[in-house]
Amino acid sequence: DYKVAPPPLSSPAQTSPAQSIFFNDAKWSSMWYIHCNDDIHNCQSDMNIVGAWKRGYTGKDVVITILDDGIERNHPDLIQNYDNQASYDVNGNDMDPMPRYDASNENKHGTRCAGEVAASANNSHCTVGIAYNARIGGVRMLDGDVTDMVEAKSLSLQPQHIDIYSASWGPDDDGKTVDGPASLARQAFENGIRMGRKGRGSIFVWASGNGGRSRDHCSCDGYTNSIYTISISSTAESGRKPWYLEECSSTLTTTYSSGENYDRKIITTDLRQRCTDSHTGTSASAPMAAGIIALALEANPLLSWRDVQHIIVKTSRAGHLNAPDWKTNAAGYNVSHLYGFGLMDAEAMVKEAEQWKQVPAQHICVESADRQIRTIRPEHVVRSVYKATGCIDNSNHHVIYLEHVVVRITITHPRRGDLSINLTSPSGTKSQLLGNRLFDHSMEGFKNWEFMTTHCWGEKAAGDWILEIHDSPSQLRSQKIPGKLKEWSLVLYGTSVHPYSSLRSDKPRSAEPPADEEFTEEYNGLCNSECNENGCEGPGPHQCINCLHYFLKFKNNTRTCVSECPSGFFRDDRKRCKKCSSLCETCVGSRSDQCSTCRPGFHLNEGSNICVASCVDGFYLDHDSNMCRRCNENCKKCTTSNICTECKPGMSLQGNKCQMTCDPGTYYNGHRRTCELCHRACATCAGTGMEACNKCAESYFLEEWRCVSTCSVGYYMAEQTSDNGDVNKSCRKCDHSCYSCTGPGETNCSTCVNGYNLEAGVCVVSTICKDESWAEGSFCVLVKKNNLCQRKVLQQLCCRTCSLKG
Amino acid sequence: APCKARIYTNHWAVRINGGPEFADRIADKYGYKNMGQIGDLKDHYHFFHSRTIKRSTLSSRGGHSFISMEPKVEWIQQQVVKRRTKR
């Protein structure tokens, strides 16, 4: 790092992007929310203010005024940029907005806010404002009775000279107040956006509610709830929600501010020409946002009040801001109730502003009111659906692409704080219009109160809008009288042409106020078959207003309608095609364990549903289904479902199966899953009974497939000497001619069957042959050869041949 | 607890068709002082009445109330103090 001289007032910054900026202001190095991008400060998300400065934008020629309790115009850090024409004292009815001094310094608020915006840079004093070359004024209007007229005077001060009005105040954030601008202040807003800044519209920046601890909800503040104000939320350095923060659907964006006691706070000018590092709350965020908007206005002075809001929506980022309800709306914007569209990005805003084309004229569609009275019973939900057309019948009011959505509601109820209200857009985006407020015991209900949501920005207006009202009775509610939804209606703000569409005709920039023209270009040809009944802007599937089946979104934020999601994508419950994990060919979700089929070369793992290059142990590849399926139990490796090749420890492979290894003398009983004793005749066995012996016990001998203690009749004891010298005894079958025997062959018979006589160990036929039979000859030779002489009939038929020895 | 009753002041916002000179005449007629246009709001004027109660929980009634009967007075609103909190 090295010191760089600050840019002179009349020329942009001289520094190159690689050089870091250094100012000699006393607290410069402590401004943690500015120094996010250096290596020293561990900052997770940057508002990129230095980035905007390096592009040459410092707020030059932009005028901001702080509506508050005054401004110390002679503060050393404010005097250079102070603008008398942007200042007034409404409380004292004179031109000098100097604050009233007292022992408590209670009127320091305006001076603190002003320093954040436009404290001079590199003057050795205190801090550096976000727009350190902007003109800064102040209106003293809070140090006295604040009436509708006081507010209106302040909000309509010098609208052709002042670009931005910053307000860090509002109705009580006590969690039970419902209040907003009265008729004069509302008129000042409307006049301001219509005629201020030579027709481009005044910019009103408002600090969101500070009543987090009182469980307040900023939808009950009519100032932040207005479409004309940019409602600013706060986040702590850590990205955590500050204790004071309220949440609601009207918040647009966020800047850094204070958090817990141990979190760093905002550094700015203080009363009595001092400097403070203790500026806190959403009060610190609104001026910061005003300063950032000033940089964008320097980049493009022709931006309208709606252009500024569009740029904020487009460039704000979720970053590391911690919220439980971040969601992506149907237009692709991330939004939450705590932070709106996220953290402001000054550099991104000035870049957008440089090449910005003005958005089309605003259309306002007031849909018909639903006046059906519905009872709101305790612990029940009232649900009402309204089919909006977006005023399709009226080309001057037709809204296709949404900006703000306002819901006017009239409800009677015995305890207002027990109510919560949600609105769901046709695209499925749910906005919480009102949350429960524990301390709001009012019986006044809501009388045509306007709730506003920014969460549907960019979505389509036409379709079913769902209003839900929950009654959650608190313990403090004595009467369980039901409330009533008397009436509700939608007011849709937006355009009939896509705000960023290239179909719009380009108009050259002019210093004159733009005429109130409409850039309406309608396509009347045939729509693609994938478009639904809402029509299209052209013939292609990417020009449908809504898709018939599903839509596929691309990285450049365009989308196209498809009949089915392509390979590698799955369809979610909002008819979007979303990408599968990289190895999946088809899937049911985006995680790697949600594959249904796999890309070529990969196999789906049974059970875990992940795609693998090869099957792991315990699984075999089923070629038919291209899946890794589980081997049988106990099997470590297998080739099919029932052919195991390797067993798990403690198991032994027996054939194709794995069974528990048992001690000698026992066998594995598969039914009881235990080792059991073999038959006493078996030394080892494969099951019960002497028939299951693998090896005979001592004093038992193998006869055929069983072990016996003595050889059966028809068997003789045979001895066989093995190669290692062991003598193995077993029972072998006698010759067929013997009934019993003592050895092998026909000469060791010991007894003969009936009809045979034992002669010298040989059994011969004992029958006296009569006359020679007709069968004698070759037939009887065959009978004798096949040992059929034992059969009585054949013995008689072949008497002579059977009697012969041999 | 802060007072929840409405607190009326001795300031009025008036919408008069006819320009600043006509507004001055109307103000004089009923005892008001025309403090000038309200900001940039065309035809809207700030009227102050020194002889009514500076702060009251009741809206002011008297001879000055007949200003609303003037044909060119399109709209009139007695100003009420609002609770506004610095954040």
Short mmCIF file of N, CA and C in Angstrom, two decimals, chain A residues 69 93 106-107 109 145-149 151 153 156 159 168-173 179-180 183-184 187 191 207-208 210 221 223 283, chain B residues 2 4 9 11-13 15 35-42 44-47 54-55 75 77 79-87:
data_model
loop_
_atom_site.label_atom_id
_atom_site.label_comp_id
_atom_site.label_asym_id
_atom_site.label_seq_id
_atom_site.Cartn_x
_atom_site.Cartn_y
_atom_site.Cartn_z
N ASP A 69 -33.04 16.42 13.02
CA ASP A 69 -33.11 17.43 14.07
C ASP A 69 -32.14 18.57 13.84
N ASN A 93 -38.88 27.89 11.50
CA ASN A 93 -39.35 28.66 10.36
C ASN A 93 -38.31 29.68 9.89
N GLU A 106 -29.10 16.06 22.65
CA GLU A 106 -30.10 15.19 22.04
C GLU A 106 -30.27 15.45 20.55
N ASN A 107 -29.82 16.57 20.07
CA ASN A 107 -30.01 16.89 18.65
C ASN A 107 -28.75 16.62 17.83
N HIS A 109 -28.47 13.80 16.11
CA HIS A 109 -28.82 12.75 15.13
C HIS A 109 -28.60 13.19 13.69
N ASP A 145 -42.95 20.09 17.40
CA ASP A 145 -44.14 19.31 17.05
C ASP A 145 -44.04 18.89 15.59
N VAL A 146 -44.08 17.60 15.41
CA VAL A 146 -44.04 17.07 14.04
C VAL A 146 -45.48 16.84 13.62
N THR A 147 -45.91 17.55 12.64
CA THR A 147 -47.28 17.40 12.12
C THR A 147 -47.19 16.99 10.66
N ASP A 148 -48.33 16.72 10.10
CA ASP A 148 -48.41 16.36 8.69
C ASP A 148 -47.81 17.48 7.85
N MET A 149 -48.07 18.68 8.22
CA MET A 149 -47.59 19.83 7.47
C MET A 149 -46.08 19.95 7.57
N GLU A 151 -43.98 17.55 8.03
CA GLU A 151 -43.40 16.50 7.18
C GLU A 151 -43.48 16.89 5.71
N LYS A 153 -43.68 19.86 4.37
CA LYS A 153 -42.74 20.95 4.06
C LYS A 153 -41.34 20.38 3.86
N SER A 156 -40.93 18.28 0.65
CA SER A 156 -41.08 18.99 -0.62
C SER A 156 -40.19 20.22 -0.67
N PRO A 159 -37.51 20.77 -4.50
CA PRO A 159 -37.46 19.48 -5.21
C PRO A 159 -36.69 19.53 -6.54
N SER A 168 -34.22 9.21 8.78
CA SER A 168 -33.92 8.11 9.71
C SER A 168 -34.83 8.21 10.92
N TRP A 169 -36.12 8.33 10.67
CA TRP A 169 -37.11 8.43 11.75
C TRP A 169 -38.42 7.86 11.25
N GLY A 170 -39.36 7.73 12.15
CA GLY A 170 -40.65 7.21 11.76
C GLY A 170 -41.57 7.10 12.96
N PRO A 171 -42.75 6.46 12.80
CA PRO A 171 -43.66 6.25 13.93
C PRO A 171 -42.98 5.41 14.99
N ASP A 172 -43.52 5.40 16.17
CA ASP A 172 -42.95 4.63 17.27
C ASP A 172 -42.73 3.18 16.86
N ASP A 173 -41.55 2.67 17.19
CA ASP A 173 -41.26 1.26 16.93
C ASP A 173 -41.54 0.45 18.19
N ASP A 179 -49.04 3.53 11.79
CA ASP A 179 -49.11 4.94 11.42
C ASP A 179 -48.29 5.16 10.17
N GLY A 180 -48.61 6.24 9.49
CA GLY A 180 -47.86 6.55 8.28
C GLY A 180 -48.11 7.99 7.87
N SER A 183 -52.26 13.07 4.68
CA SER A 183 -52.57 13.49 3.31
C SER A 183 -51.52 14.42 2.73
N LEU A 184 -51.02 15.38 3.50
CA LEU A 184 -50.05 16.33 2.96
C LEU A 184 -48.72 15.63 2.65
N GLN A 187 -49.03 13.60 -0.37
CA GLN A 187 -49.04 14.46 -1.55
C GLN A 187 -47.62 14.92 -1.88
N ASN A 191 -45.94 14.33 -5.41
CA ASN A 191 -45.41 15.46 -6.18
C ASN A 191 -43.92 15.28 -6.43
N ALA A 207 -34.98 4.90 6.65
CA ALA A 207 -34.47 3.86 7.54
C ALA A 207 -35.61 2.98 7.99
N SER A 208 -35.42 1.68 7.88
CA SER A 208 -36.45 0.74 8.32
C SER A 208 -36.58 0.77 9.83
N ASN A 210 -36.70 0.23 13.84
CA ASN A 210 -35.69 -0.15 14.82
C ASN A 210 -36.29 -0.93 15.97
N ASP A 221 -45.44 0.64 9.37
CA ASP A 221 -44.87 1.97 9.19
C ASP A 221 -45.17 2.38 7.75
N TYR A 223 -44.32 4.88 6.08
CA TYR A 223 -43.24 5.53 5.35
C TYR A 223 -42.38 4.49 4.65
N SER A 283 -30.68 4.00 11.49
CA SER A 283 -30.37 5.41 11.24
C SER A 283 -29.06 5.56 10.50
N PRO B 2 -46.91 6.80 26.89
CA PRO B 2 -47.12 8.07 26.17
C PRO B 2 -48.60 8.30 25.93
N LYS B 4 -51.87 8.72 24.22
CA LYS B 4 -52.33 8.23 22.94
C LYS B 4 -53.40 9.11 22.33
N THR B 9 -53.00 21.18 17.31
CA THR B 9 -52.19 22.40 17.45
C THR B 9 -52.99 23.59 16.95
N HIS B 11 -52.16 25.22 14.30
CA HIS B 11 -51.72 25.37 12.90
C HIS B 11 -52.69 24.58 12.01
N TRP B 12 -52.97 25.15 10.86
CA TRP B 12 -53.85 24.50 9.90
C TRP B 12 -53.17 24.41 8.53
N ALA B 13 -53.50 23.41 7.81
CA ALA B 13 -53.14 23.33 6.39
C ALA B 13 -54.40 23.56 5.59
N ARG B 15 -56.15 24.35 1.64
CA ARG B 15 -55.99 24.37 0.18
C ARG B 15 -56.96 25.40 -0.39
N MET B 35 -48.75 31.70 6.76
CA MET B 35 -47.30 31.50 6.91
C MET B 35 -46.65 31.11 5.58
N GLY B 36 -47.44 30.99 4.55
CA GLY B 36 -46.85 30.71 3.25
C GLY B 36 -47.23 29.35 2.73
N GLN B 37 -46.76 29.12 1.51
CA GLN B 37 -47.07 27.83 0.87
C GLN B 37 -46.37 26.72 1.65
N ILE B 38 -47.03 25.58 1.66
CA ILE B 38 -46.45 24.41 2.33
C ILE B 38 -45.48 23.75 1.35
N GLY B 39 -44.23 23.99 1.56
CA GLY B 39 -43.21 23.37 0.71
C GLY B 39 -43.47 23.66 -0.75
N ASP B 40 -43.54 22.62 -1.52
CA ASP B 40 -43.74 22.73 -2.96
C ASP B 40 -45.17 22.40 -3.35
N LEU B 41 -46.05 22.26 -2.35
CA LEU B 41 -47.42 21.84 -2.65
C LEU B 41 -48.22 23.06 -3.11
N LYS B 42 -48.52 23.06 -4.35
CA LYS B 42 -49.20 24.20 -4.95
C LYS B 42 -50.58 24.36 -4.33
N HIS B 44 -51.45 24.97 -1.47
CA HIS B 44 -51.56 24.56 -0.07
C HIS B 44 -50.83 25.58 0.78
N TYR B 45 -51.52 26.04 1.85
CA TYR B 45 -50.96 27.10 2.68
C TYR B 45 -50.97 26.70 4.14
N HIS B 46 -50.01 27.28 4.83
CA HIS B 46 -49.88 27.06 6.28
C HIS B 46 -50.51 28.24 6.97
N PHE B 47 -51.61 28.00 7.68
CA PHE B 47 -52.30 29.04 8.43
C PHE B 47 -52.04 28.83 9.91
N LYS B 54 -52.84 26.32 21.90
CA LYS B 54 -51.64 25.86 21.21
C LYS B 54 -51.62 24.33 21.11
N ARG B 55 -52.02 23.69 22.20
CA ARG B 55 -52.07 22.23 22.20
C ARG B 55 -53.32 21.80 22.92
N TRP B 75 -60.14 22.63 1.05
CA TRP B 75 -59.81 21.60 2.03
C TRP B 75 -59.10 22.27 3.18
N GLN B 77 -57.31 21.34 7.23
CA GLN B 77 -56.95 20.28 8.18
C GLN B 77 -56.22 20.91 9.36
N GLN B 79 -53.80 20.77 12.27
CA GLN B 79 -52.64 19.91 12.40
C GLN B 79 -52.61 19.22 13.76
N VAL B 80 -52.26 17.93 13.70
CA VAL B 80 -52.20 17.08 14.89
C VAL B 80 -50.74 16.68 15.10
N VAL B 81 -50.32 16.69 16.36
CA VAL B 81 -48.94 16.31 16.66
C VAL B 81 -48.78 14.81 16.45
N LYS B 82 -47.73 14.44 15.75
CA LYS B 82 -47.47 13.01 15.51
C LYS B 82 -46.24 12.61 16.33
N ARG B 83 -46.31 11.39 16.85
CA ARG B 83 -45.13 10.86 17.54
C ARG B 83 -44.17 10.31 16.50
N ARG B 84 -42.99 10.94 16.47
CA ARG B 84 -41.98 10.48 15.53
C ARG B 84 -40.69 10.23 16.30
N THR B 85 -40.07 9.07 16.02
CA THR B 85 -38.89 8.63 16.78
C THR B 85 -37.68 8.56 15.87
N LYS B 86 -36.58 9.10 16.37
CA LYS B 86 -35.32 8.95 15.63
C LYS B 86 -34.88 7.50 15.75
N ARG B 87 -34.38 6.95 14.66
CA ARG B 87 -33.96 5.54 14.68
C ARG B 87 -32.43 5.43 14.79
#
